[in-house]
Coordinates of C-alpha atoms and ligand atoms in Angstrom, one line a residue:
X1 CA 134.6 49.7 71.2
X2 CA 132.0 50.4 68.1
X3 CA 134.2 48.4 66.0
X4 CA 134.2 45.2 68.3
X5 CA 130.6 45.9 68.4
X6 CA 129.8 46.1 64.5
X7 CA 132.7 43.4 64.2
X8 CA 130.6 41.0 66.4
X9 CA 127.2 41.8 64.3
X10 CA 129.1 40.8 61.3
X11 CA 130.4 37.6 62.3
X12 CA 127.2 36.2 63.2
X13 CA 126.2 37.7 60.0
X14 CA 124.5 41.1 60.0
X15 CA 122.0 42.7 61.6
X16 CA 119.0 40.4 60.3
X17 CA 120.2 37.9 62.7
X18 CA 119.0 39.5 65.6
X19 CA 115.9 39.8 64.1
X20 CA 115.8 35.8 63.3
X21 CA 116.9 34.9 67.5
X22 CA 115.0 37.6 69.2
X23 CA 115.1 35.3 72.4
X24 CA 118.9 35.6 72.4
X25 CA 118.9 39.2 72.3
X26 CA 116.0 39.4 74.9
X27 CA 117.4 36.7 77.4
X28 CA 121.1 39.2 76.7
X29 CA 119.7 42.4 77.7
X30 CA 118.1 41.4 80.4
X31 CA 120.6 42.0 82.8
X32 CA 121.0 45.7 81.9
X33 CA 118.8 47.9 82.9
X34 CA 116.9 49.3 80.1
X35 CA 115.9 52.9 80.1
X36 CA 111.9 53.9 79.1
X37 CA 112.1 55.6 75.7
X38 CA 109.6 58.7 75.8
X39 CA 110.6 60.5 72.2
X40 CA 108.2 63.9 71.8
X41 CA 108.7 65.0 67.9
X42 CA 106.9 67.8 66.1
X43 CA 106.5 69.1 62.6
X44 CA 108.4 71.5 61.6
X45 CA 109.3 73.1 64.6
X46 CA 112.3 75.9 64.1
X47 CA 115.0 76.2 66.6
X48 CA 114.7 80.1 66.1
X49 CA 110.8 79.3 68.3
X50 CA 112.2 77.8 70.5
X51 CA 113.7 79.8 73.8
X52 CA 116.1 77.8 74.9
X53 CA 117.4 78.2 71.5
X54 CA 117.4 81.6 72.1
X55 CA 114.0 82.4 70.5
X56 CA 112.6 86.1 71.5
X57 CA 109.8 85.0 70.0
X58 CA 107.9 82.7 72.3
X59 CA 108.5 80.8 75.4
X60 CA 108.7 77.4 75.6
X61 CA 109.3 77.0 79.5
X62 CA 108.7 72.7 79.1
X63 CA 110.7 72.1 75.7
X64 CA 113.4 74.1 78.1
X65 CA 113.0 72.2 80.7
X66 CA 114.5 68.8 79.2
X67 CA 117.3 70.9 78.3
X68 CA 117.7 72.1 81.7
X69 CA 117.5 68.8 83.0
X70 CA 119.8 67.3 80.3
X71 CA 121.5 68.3 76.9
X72 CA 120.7 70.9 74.3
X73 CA 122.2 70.3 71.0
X74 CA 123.5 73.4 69.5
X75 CA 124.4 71.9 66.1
X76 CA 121.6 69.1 65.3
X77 CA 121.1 69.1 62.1
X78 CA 118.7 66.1 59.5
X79 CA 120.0 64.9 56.1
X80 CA 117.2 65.5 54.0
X81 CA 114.9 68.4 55.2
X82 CA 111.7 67.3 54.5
X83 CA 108.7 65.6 56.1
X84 CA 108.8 61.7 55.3
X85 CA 112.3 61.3 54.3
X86 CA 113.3 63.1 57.8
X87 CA 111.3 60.5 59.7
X88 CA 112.6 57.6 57.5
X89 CA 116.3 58.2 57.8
X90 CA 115.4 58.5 62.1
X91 CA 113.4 55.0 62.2
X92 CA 116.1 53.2 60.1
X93 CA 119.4 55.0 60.9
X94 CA 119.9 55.4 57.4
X95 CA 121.0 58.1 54.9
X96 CA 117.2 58.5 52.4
X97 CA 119.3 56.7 49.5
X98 CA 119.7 53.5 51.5
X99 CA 116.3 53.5 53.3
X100 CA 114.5 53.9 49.7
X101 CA 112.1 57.0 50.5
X102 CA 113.9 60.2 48.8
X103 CA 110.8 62.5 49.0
X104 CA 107.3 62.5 50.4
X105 CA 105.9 60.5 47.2
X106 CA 107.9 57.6 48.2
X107 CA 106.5 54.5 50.2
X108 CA 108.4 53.5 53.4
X109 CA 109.5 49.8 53.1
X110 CA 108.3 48.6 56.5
X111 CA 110.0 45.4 55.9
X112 CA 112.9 47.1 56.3
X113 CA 114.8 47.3 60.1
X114 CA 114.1 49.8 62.3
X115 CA 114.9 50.9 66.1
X116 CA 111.3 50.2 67.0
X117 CA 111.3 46.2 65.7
X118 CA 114.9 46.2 67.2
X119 CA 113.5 47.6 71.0
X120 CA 110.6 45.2 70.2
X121 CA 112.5 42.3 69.9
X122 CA 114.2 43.4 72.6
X123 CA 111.8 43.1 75.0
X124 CA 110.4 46.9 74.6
X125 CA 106.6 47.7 74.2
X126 CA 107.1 49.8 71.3
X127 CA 103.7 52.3 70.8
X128 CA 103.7 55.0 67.8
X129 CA 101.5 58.1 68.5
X130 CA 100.1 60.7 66.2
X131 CA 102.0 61.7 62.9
X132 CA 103.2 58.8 61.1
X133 CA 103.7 60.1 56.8
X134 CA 104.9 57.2 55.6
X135 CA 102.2 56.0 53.5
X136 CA 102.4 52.3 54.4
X137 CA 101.4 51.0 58.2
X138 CA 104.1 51.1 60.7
X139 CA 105.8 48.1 61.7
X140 CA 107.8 47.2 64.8
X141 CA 104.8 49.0 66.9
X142 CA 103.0 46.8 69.6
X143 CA 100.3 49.7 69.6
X144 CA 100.0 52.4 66.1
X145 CA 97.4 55.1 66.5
X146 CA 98.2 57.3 63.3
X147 CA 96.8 60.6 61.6
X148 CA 96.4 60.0 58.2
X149 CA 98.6 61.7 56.2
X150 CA 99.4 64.7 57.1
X151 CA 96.2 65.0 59.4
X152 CA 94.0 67.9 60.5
X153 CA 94.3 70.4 63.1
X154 CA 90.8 69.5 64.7
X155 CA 88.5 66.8 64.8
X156 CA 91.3 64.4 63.1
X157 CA 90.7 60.6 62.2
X158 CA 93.1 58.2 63.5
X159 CA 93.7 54.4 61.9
X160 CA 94.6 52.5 65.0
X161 CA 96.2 49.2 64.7
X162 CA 94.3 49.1 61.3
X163 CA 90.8 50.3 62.9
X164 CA 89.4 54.3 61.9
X165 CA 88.5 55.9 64.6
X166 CA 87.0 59.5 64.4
X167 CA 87.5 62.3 67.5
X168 CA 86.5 65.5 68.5
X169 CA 89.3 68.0 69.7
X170 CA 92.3 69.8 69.1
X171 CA 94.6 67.2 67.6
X172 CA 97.7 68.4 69.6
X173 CA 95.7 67.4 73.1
X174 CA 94.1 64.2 71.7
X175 CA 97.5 63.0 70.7
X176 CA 98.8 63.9 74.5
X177 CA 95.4 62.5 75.9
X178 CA 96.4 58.9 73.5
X179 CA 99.6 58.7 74.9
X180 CA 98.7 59.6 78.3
X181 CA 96.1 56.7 78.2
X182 CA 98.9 53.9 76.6
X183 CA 101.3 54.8 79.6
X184 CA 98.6 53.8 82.4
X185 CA 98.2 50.4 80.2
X186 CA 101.6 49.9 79.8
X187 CA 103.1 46.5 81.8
X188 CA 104.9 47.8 84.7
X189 CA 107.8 44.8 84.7
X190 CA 109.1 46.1 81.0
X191 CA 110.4 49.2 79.3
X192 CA 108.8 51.1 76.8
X193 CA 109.3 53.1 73.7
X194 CA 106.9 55.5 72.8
X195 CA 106.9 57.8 69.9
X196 CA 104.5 61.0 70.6
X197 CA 105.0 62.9 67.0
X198 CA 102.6 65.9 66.4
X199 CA 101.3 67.3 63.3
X200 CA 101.5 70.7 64.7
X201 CA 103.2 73.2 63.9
X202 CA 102.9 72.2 60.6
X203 CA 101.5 74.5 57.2
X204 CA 98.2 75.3 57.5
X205 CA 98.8 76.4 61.0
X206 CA 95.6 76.2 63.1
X207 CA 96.0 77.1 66.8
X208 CA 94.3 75.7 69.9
X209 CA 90.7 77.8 70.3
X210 CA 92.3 78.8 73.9
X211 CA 96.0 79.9 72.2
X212 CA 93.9 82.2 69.7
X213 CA 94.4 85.5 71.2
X214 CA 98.0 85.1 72.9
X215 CA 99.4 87.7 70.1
X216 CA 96.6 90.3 69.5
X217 CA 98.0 93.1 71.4
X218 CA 102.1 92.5 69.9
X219 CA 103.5 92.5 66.6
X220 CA 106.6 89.8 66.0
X221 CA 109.9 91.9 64.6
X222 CA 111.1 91.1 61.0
X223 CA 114.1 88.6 60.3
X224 CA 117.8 90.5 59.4
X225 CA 117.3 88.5 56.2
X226 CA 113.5 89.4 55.5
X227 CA 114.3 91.1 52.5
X228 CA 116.6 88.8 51.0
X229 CA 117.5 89.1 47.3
X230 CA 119.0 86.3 46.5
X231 CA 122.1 87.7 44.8
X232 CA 124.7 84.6 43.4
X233 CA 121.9 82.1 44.5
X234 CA 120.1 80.9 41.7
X235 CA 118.7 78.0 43.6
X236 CA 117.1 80.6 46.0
X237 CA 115.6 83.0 43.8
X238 CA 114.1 80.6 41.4
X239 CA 112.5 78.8 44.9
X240 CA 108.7 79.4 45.3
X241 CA 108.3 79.9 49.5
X242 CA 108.0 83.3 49.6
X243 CA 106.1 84.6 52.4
X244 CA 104.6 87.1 49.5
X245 CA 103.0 84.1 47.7
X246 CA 101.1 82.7 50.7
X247 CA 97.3 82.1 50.0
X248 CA 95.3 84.6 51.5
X249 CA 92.5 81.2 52.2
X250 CA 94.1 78.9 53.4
X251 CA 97.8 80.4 55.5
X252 CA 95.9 83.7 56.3
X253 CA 92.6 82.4 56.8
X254 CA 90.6 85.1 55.5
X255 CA 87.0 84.3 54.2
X256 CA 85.6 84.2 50.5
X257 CA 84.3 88.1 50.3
X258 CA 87.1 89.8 52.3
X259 CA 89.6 89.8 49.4
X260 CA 89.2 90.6 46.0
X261 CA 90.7 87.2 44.5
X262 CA 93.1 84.8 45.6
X263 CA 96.4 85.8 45.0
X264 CA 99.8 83.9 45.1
X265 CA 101.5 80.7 44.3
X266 CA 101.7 79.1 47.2
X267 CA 104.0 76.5 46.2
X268 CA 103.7 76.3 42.7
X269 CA 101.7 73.2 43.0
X270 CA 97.9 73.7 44.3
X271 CA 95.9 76.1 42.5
X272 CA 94.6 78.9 44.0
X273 CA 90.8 77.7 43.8
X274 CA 92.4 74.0 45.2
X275 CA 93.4 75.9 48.3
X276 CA 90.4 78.0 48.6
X277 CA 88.6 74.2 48.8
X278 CA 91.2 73.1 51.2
X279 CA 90.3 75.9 53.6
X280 CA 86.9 75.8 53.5
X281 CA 87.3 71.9 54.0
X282 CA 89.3 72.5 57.4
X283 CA 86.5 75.4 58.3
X284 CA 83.7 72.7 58.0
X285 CA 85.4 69.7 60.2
X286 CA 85.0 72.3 63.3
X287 CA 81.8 71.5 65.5
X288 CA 79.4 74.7 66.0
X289 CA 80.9 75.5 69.6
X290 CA 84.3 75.5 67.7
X291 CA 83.7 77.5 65.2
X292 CA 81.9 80.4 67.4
X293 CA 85.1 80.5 69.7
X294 CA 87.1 80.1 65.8
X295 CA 84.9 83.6 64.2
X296 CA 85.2 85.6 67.1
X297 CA 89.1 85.8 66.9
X298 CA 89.1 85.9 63.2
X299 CA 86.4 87.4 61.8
X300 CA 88.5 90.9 63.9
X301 CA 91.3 90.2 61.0
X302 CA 89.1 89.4 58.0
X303 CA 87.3 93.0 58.7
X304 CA 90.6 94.3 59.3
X305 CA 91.9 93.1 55.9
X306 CA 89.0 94.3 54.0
X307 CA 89.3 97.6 55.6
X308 CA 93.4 98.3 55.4
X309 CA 92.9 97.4 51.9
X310 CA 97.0 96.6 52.0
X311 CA 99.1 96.4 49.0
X312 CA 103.4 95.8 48.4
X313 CA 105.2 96.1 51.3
X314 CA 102.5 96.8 54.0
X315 CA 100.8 93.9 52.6
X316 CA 103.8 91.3 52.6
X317 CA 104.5 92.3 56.3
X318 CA 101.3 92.4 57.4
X319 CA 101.3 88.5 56.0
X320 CA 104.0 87.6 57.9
X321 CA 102.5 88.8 60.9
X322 CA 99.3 86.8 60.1
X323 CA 101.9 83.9 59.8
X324 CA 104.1 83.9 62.5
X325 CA 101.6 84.4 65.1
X326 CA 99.4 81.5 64.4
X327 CA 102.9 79.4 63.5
X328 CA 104.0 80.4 67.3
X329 CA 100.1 79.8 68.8
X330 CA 100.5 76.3 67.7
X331 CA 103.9 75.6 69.6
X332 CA 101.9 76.6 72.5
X333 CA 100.0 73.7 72.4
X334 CA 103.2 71.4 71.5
X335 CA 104.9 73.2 74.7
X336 CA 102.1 72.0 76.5
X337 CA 101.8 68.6 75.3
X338 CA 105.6 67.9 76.2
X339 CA 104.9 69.5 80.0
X340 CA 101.9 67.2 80.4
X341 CA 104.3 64.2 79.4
X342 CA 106.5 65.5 82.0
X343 CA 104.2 65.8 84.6
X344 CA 103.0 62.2 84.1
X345 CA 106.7 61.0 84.3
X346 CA 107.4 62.9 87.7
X347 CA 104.0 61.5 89.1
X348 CA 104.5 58.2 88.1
X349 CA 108.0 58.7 89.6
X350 CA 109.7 57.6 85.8
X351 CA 112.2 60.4 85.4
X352 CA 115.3 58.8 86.4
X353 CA 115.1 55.8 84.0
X354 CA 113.5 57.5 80.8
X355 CA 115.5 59.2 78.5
X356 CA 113.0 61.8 77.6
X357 CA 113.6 63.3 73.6
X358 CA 112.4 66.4 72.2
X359 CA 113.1 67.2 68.4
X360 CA 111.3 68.2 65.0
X361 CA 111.5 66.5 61.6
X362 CA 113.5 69.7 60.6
X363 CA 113.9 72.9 60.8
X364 CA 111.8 75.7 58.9
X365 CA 112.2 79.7 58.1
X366 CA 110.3 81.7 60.0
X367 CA 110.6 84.8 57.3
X368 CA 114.4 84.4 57.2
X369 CA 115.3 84.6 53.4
X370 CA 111.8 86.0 52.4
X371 CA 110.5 82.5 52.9
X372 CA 108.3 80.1 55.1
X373 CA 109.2 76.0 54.4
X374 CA 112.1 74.2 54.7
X375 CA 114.1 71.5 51.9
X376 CA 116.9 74.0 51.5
X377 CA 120.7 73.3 52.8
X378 CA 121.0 76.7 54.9
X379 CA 120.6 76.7 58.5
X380 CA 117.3 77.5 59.5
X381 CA 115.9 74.2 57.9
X382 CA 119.2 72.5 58.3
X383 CA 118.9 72.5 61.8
X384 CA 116.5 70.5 63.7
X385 CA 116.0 71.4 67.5
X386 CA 117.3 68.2 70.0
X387 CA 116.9 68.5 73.9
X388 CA 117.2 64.7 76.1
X389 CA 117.2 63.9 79.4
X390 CA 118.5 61.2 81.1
X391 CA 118.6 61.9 84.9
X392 CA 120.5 58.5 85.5
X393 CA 123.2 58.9 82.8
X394 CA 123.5 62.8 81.9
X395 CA 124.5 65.5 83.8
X396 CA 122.2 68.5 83.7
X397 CA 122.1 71.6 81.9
X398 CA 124.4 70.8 79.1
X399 CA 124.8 72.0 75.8
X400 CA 127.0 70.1 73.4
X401 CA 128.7 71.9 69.7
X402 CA 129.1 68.6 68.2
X403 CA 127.5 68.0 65.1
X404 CA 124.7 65.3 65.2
X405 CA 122.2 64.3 62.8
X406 CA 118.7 62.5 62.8
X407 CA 120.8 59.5 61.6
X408 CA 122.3 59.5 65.0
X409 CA 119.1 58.3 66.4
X410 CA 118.2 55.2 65.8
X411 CA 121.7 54.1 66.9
X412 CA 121.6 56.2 70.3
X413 CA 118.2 54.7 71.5
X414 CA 119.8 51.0 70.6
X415 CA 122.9 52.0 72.2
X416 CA 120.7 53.1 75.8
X417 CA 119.0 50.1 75.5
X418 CA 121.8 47.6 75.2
X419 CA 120.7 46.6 71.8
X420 CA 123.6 46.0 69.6
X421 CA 123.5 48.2 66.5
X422 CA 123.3 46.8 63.3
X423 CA 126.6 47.2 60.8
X424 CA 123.9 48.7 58.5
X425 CA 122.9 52.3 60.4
X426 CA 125.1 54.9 59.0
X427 CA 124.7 57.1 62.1
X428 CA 126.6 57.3 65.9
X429 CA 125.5 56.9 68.9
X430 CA 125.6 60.1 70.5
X431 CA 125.6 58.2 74.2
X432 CA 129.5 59.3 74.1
X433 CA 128.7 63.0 74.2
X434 CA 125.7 62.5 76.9
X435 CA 127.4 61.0 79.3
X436 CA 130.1 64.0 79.3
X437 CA 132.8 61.8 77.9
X438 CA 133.0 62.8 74.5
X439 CA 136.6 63.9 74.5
X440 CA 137.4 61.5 71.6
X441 CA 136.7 61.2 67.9
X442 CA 133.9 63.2 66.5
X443 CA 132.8 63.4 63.0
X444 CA 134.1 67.0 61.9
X445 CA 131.7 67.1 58.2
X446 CA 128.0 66.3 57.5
X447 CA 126.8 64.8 54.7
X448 CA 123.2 66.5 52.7
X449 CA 121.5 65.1 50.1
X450 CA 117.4 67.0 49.0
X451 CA 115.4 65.3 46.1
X452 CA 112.0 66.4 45.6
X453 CA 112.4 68.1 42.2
X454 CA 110.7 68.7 40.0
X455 CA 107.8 67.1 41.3
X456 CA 106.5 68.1 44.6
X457 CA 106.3 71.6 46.2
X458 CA 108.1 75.2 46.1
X459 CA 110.4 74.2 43.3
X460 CA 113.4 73.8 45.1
X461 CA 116.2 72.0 43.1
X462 CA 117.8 68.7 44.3
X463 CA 121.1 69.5 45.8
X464 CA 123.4 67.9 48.2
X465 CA 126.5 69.4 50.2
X466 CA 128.6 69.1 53.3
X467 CA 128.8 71.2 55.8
X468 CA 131.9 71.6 58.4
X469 CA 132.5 74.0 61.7
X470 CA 133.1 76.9 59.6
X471 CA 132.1 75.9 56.1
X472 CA 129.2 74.6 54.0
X473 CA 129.5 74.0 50.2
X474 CA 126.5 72.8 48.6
X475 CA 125.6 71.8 44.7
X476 CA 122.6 72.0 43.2
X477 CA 121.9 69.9 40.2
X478 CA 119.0 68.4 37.6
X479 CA 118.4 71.0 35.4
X480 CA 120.7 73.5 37.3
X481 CA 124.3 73.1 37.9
X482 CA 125.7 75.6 40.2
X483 CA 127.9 75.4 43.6
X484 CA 127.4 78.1 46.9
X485 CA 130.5 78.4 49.2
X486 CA 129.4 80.3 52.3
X487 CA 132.0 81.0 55.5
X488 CA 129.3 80.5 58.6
X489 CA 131.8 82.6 60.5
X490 CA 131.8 85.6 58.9
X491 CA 128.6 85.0 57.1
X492 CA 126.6 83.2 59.1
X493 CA 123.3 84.4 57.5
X494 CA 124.8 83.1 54.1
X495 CA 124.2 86.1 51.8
X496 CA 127.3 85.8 50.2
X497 CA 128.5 82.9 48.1
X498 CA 132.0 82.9 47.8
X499 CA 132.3 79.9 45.5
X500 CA 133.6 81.9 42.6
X501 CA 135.6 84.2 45.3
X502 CA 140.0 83.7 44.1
X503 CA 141.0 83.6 47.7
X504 CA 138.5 80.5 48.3
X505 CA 139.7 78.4 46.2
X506 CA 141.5 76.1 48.4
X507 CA 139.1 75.7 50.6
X508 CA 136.8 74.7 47.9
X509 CA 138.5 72.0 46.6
X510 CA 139.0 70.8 50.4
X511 CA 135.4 70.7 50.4
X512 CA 134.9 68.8 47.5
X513 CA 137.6 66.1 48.7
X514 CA 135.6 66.0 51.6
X515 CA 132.2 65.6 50.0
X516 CA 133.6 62.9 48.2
X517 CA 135.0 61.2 50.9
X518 CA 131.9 61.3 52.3
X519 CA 129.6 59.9 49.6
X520 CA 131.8 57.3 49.2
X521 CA 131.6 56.2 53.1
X522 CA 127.5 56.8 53.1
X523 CA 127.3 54.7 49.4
X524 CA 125.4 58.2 47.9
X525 CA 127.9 57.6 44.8
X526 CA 125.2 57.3 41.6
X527 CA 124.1 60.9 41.1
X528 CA 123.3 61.6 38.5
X529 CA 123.2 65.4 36.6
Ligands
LIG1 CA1 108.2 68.5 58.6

């Protein structure tokens, strides 16, 4: 079936056609009825905070619900775990090698084709909401309103359609309130595809002024691997996202005059004074009302640092305690958001013809390994949480195994909408394994590939790998050159790299046969050491 399909794209000469005769493809899909497109992303959002995941960390009733009502991917997992690059490789369907933006100092190509210009032409109203990263203006968008950059917590600015526009708020609501607003404009006689992507809960971690006390009176427990040393990981030790090195400004959010001097790397990139700036920056964009309700929950934990006067141990956990809970506060707003989407798509009676997607860019470590962040190849930012609903074409409560990746996206939202995919995106649609007939072929290896060394943040080295079932084998290279093996059965916390292990041998050079099979089929074949 995908072959006719890709075979017919080719014949008429690859996927720029459709762009070229977008009445041919409008006037073609007409007849099918296309699904609404609501897809809810967030920044950084961990599967381990998430409780239909299995978190016993927080509860996330509304993310649950979608899975509940749909399909929860156990194995979801992104290419390149990192902010931009995650979010190119989901617009175009392609690996970060192909779609030009390896790292977050690259420029999106927004000539390039994308799902949204496809849905456009299509006949879609295409809208893009909140956290866009890309560095150059989206395309394919009927409506863009965009933080810039990575945004702010509160108060943020937001280029619409080219205009600045300045609001008062938490930026989690006024990115729900936005979209909220474009659906009651939206024509009534078309679909629409609209991409709601938070900021939160991304680094500095800021909650909502009413999500401020939810975790005064309980402390979070410790991850197995908290205290990870690194041994046979050279890659991992030599990393700089240690919960240790956090700044005590700007990720604790104590005061100038509560500590004695700022301590920590906190990436290896901003100074310690630039981050003192930084916080004080984000301090001063909150309005007088905001910053009362701000002091009286924090100024309790600036005395209480001053006064514990904490050192080693008592001071790294009493860190990650500072971090986790204001991490978790901020999914609380996210959680919200995605109920109030909901609750717009039951009263406007949408449900049943709106496949409804809730993901992050990646995945992140929530202490695991010692370490906040993401980049790295091992399962916490590996993973990347997906939950869909489809009420008219998936069952509910469903939970597939297979392994998908953000490069399946594009494709599946083309393949819902009866838009044919281009020859070009390297993912699948997963509409097979939705529809609860994915008894056939299903990739059995994933393809990784992280750039952003040395420039760029937390010194983690460029590395690729492939990861099967049971296996992952990664290499990291540059100015390094070493290989991890890790068995995710018997190891699933991979703490022990087998890659120089006698009796793993053969499975290594399996691996390697696979990895190269697979560079070859995704064109990733010019790396160079
Ligand atoms: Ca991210």
């Amino acid at each position: 079936m995908k072959t006719t399909r890709r075979q017919f794209i080719k014949s008429v000469g690859l996927g720029t056609v459709t762009l070229a005769f977008p009445n041919l493809i409008s006037t073609r899909c007409a007849a099918a009825k296309q699904p609404n497109i609501l897809f809810i992303m967030s920044d950084d959002h961990a599967e381990q905070a998430i409780s239909c995941y299995g978190s016993q960390l927080i509860e996330t009733s509304h993310i649950d619900r979608i899975a509940h009502e749909g399909i929860r991917f156990e194995n979801s997992f992104v290419t390149n775990s990192i902010c931009a690059p995650s979010r190119a490789v989901l617009l175009t369907g392609k690996y970060s090698h192909m779609n030009g933006l390896r790292d977050n100092q690259d420029e999106f190509d927004g000539s390039q084709m994308t799902f949204p210009k496809l849905l456009q032409q299509a006949g879609y109203q295409t809208a893009m909401i909140g956290k866009w990263h890309l560095k150059t203006d989206p395309t394919g968008f009927d409506e863009w309103k965009i933080l810039i950059d990575q945004g702010e917590y509160y108060n943020p600015t937001l280029i619409e359609n080219g205009v600045r526009n300045e609001y008062i708020g938490y930026t989690t609501d006024l990115i729900t309130d936005i979209a909220v607003e474009s659906l009651n404009r939206r024509d009534r006689n078309r679909p629409f595809c609209m991409l709601v992507h938070h900021k939160a809960p991304h680094r500095n971690w800021m909650p909502n002024l009413k999500y401020l006390d939810v975790y005064n009176d309980r402390d979070l427990p410790l991850p197995e691997t908290f205290y990870d040393d690194y041994a046979d990981r050279q890659a991992a030790k030599e990393a700089d996202m240690r919960i240790d090195d956090m700044y005590l400004s700007s990720d604790m959010k104590l005061n100038t005059g509560y500590y004695e001097k700022e301590t920590g790397t906190g990436g290896n990139l901003a100074s310690a004074p630039f981050a003192e700036m930084g916080w004080a920056a984000s301090l001063a964009r909150l309005t007088e009302t905001q910053r009362k309700a701000w002091d009286a929950h924090y100024d309790r934990i600036n005395e209480e640092f001053r006064d514990l006067k904490l050192t080693g141990d008592d001071l790294l956990r009493w860190k990650y305690q500072r971090y986790i809970k204001d991490y978790l506060s901020c999914i609380l707003s996210v959680d919200e958001s995605v109920g109030r989407l909901l609750e717009y798509l039951d009263e406007e009676g949408l449900n049943d013809n709106t496949l409804v997607v809730y993901t992050s860019d990646q995945g992140f470590y929530l202490g695991e390994h010692g370490w906040y962040d993401k980049r790295f190849m091992y399962e916490e930012s590996l993973g990347m949480p997906l939950v869909m609903r489809y009420p008219d074409q998936m069952k509910s409560n469903r939970v597939s195994e297979k392994m998908v990746l953000n490069l399946d996206f594009a494709p599946t939202f083309l393949d819902f909408a009866g838009v044919e995919i281009p020859v070009e995106m390297q993912g699948e649609s997963l509409r097979a394994i939705t529809s609860g007939n994915g008894q056939g072929e299903w990739r059995d290896s994933i393809y990784y590939h992280y750039y952003e060394y040395p420039h760029g943040w937390h010194n983690v080295k460029r590395h690729y790998g492939v990861r099967t079932e049971r296996y992952k084998l990664i290499h990291f290279y540059y100015d390094i050159d070493t290989w991890e093996l890790f068995d995710l059965q018997r190891d699933p916390n991979e703490l022990n790299n087998l890659y120089d292990d006698p009796d793993y041998t053969d499975i290594v050079n399996t691996l390697k046969t696979e990895l190269e099979r697979l560079q070859q089929k995704y064109g990733d074949t010019d790396i160079r050491i």
